Coordinates of C-alpha atoms in Angstrom, one line a residue:
X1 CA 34.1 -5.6 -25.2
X2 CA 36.4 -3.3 -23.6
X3 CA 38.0 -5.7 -21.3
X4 CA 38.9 -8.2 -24.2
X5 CA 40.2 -5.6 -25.9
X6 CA 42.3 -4.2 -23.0
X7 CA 43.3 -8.1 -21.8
X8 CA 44.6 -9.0 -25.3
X9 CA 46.8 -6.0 -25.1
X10 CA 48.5 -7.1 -21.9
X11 CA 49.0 -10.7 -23.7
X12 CA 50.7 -9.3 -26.6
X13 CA 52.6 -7.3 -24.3
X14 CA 53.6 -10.0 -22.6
X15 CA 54.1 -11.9 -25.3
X16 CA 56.6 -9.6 -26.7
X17 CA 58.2 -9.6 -24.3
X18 CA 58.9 -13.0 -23.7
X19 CA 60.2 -13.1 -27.4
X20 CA 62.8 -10.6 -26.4
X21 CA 64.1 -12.4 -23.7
X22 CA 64.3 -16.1 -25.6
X23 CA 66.0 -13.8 -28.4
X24 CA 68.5 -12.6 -26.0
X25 CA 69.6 -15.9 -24.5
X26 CA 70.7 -19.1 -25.2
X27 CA 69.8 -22.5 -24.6
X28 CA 70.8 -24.1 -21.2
X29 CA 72.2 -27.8 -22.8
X30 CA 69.1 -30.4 -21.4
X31 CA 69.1 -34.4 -21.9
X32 CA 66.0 -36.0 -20.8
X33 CA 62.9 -36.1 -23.0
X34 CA 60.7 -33.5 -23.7
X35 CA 57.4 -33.3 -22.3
X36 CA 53.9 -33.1 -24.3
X37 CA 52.8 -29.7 -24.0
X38 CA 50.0 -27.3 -26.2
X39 CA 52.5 -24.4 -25.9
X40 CA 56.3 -24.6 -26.9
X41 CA 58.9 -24.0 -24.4
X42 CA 62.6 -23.1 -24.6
X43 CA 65.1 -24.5 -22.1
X44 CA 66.4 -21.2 -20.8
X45 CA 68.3 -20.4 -17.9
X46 CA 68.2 -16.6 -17.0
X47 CA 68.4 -14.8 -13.6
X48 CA 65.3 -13.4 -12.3
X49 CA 64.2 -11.5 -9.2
X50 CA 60.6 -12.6 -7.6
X51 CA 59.1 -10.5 -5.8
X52 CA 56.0 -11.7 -3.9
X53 CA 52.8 -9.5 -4.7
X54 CA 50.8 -9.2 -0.9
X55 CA 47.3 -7.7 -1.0
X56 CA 48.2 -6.3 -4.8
X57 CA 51.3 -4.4 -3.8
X58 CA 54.5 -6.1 -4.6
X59 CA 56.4 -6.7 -1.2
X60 CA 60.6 -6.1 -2.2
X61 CA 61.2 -6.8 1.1
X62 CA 60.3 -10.1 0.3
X63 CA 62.4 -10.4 -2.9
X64 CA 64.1 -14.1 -3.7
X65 CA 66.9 -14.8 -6.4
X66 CA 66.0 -17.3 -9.0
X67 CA 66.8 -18.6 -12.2
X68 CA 64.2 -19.8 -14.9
X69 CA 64.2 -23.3 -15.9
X70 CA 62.0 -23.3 -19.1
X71 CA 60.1 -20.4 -21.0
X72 CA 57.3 -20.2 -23.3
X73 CA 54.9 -17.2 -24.7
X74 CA 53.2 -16.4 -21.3
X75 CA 54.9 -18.4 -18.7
X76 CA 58.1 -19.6 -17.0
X77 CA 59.3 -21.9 -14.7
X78 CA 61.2 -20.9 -12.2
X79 CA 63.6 -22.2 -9.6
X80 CA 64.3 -20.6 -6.1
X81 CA 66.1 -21.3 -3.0
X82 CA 63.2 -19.3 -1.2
X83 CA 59.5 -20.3 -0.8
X84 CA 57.4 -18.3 -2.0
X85 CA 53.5 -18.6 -0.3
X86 CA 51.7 -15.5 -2.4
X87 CA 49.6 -16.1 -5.4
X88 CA 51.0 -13.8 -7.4
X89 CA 54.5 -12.2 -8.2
X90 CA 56.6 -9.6 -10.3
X91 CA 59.4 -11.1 -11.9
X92 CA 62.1 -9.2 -12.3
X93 CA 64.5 -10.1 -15.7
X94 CA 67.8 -8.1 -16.8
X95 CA 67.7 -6.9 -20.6
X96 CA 69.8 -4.6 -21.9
X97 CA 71.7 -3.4 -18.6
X98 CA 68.4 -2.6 -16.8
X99 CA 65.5 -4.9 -14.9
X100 CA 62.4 -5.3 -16.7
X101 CA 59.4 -6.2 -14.2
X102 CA 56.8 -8.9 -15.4
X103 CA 53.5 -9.9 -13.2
X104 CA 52.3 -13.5 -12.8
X105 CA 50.5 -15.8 -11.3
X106 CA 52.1 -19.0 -10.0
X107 CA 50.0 -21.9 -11.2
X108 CA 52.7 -24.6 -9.9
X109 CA 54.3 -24.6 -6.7
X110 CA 56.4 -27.6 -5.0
X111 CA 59.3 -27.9 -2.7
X112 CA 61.9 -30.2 -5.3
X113 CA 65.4 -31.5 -4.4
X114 CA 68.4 -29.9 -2.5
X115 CA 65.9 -27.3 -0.7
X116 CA 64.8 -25.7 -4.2
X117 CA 61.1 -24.8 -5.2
X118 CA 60.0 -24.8 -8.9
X119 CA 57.0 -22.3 -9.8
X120 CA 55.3 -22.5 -12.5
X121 CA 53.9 -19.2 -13.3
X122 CA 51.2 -17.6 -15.7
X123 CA 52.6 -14.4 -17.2
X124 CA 49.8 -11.2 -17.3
X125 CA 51.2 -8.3 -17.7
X126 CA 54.4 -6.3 -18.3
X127 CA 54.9 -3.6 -15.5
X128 CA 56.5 0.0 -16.2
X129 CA 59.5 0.3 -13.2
X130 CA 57.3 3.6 -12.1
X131 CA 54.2 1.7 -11.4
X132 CA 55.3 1.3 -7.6
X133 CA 57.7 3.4 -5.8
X134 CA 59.4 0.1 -3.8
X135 CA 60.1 -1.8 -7.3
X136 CA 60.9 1.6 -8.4
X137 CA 63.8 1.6 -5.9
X138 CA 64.2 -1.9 -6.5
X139 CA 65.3 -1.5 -10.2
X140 CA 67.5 0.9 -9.4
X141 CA 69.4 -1.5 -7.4
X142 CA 69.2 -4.3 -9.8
X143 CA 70.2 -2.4 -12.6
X144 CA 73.7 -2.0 -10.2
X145 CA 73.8 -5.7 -10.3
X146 CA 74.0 -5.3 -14.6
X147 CA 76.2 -3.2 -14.7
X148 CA 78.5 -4.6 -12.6
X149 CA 77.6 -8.1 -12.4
X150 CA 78.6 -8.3 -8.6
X151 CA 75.1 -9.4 -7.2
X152 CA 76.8 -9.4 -3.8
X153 CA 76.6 -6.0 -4.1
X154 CA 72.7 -6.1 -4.1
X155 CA 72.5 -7.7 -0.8
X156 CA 75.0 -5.3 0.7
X157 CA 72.7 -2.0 -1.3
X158 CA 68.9 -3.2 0.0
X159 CA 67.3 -0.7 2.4
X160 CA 65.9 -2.0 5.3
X161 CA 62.6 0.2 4.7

């Protein structure tokens, strides 16, 4: 009983989330036709960090760029230059001048056109910055990107560490 209670906390939490990030945005324009699904999606195109989550610690050493394709209630699709081979990642988004970190599981992963991969990935829980002292760091950093929307800054700021 516990557990359900405690997993359907995490959902609405992610949930909420989600909401404030398809709030936030707007559409990215899209032609072809729609795909069946159970859950709604909205075509949104957002900048994200992923950061590859190796034996339950998330590695920032391992961090990618990418840029979401689509985004629903408790999943995205994502689009990367970088493979990623973990099951599981921390998404970082920008809201508000500051990163917001999200865990997932990636459901869907395939190499696509131009040396991109597309993940599809299963939203589970929101994650406080402090929960890890690397992503800790690593919002830091991002939240220099916000504020002064140079991301070749980032690359210049990581510690090698």
């Amino acid at each position: 009983q516990m557990f359900s209670f405690k997993s359907r906390r995490k959902k609405n939490e992610v949930n909420a989330f989600m909401r404030r990030l398809v709030d936030s945005t707007t559409p990215a324009f899209r032609h072809e036709i729609e795909e069946l699904r159970s859950e709604q999606r909205a075509n949104r195109s957002v900048p994200v960090l992923i950061v590859p989550v190796v034996e339950d610690e998330p590695d920032t050493t391992l961090t990618a760029f990418g840029v979401t394709k689509d985004l629903s209630s408790n999943g995205m699709a994502v689009l990367s230059q970088q493979a990623i081979s973990s099951e599981a990642v921390i998404v970082g988004v920008w809201n508000n001048q500051c990163c917001e970190f999200i865990r997932a599981t990636i459901r869907h992963n395939e190499a696509i056109e131009g040396g991109y991969w597309q993940m599809g990935l299963e939203l589970t829980e929101v994650v406080p910055r402090g929960d890890y002292i690397n992503l800790s760091k690593l919002a830091v950093l991002a939240d220099r990107i916000a504020a002064d929307h140079l991301p070749a800054k980032f690359e210049m700021s990581m510690p090698t560490s």
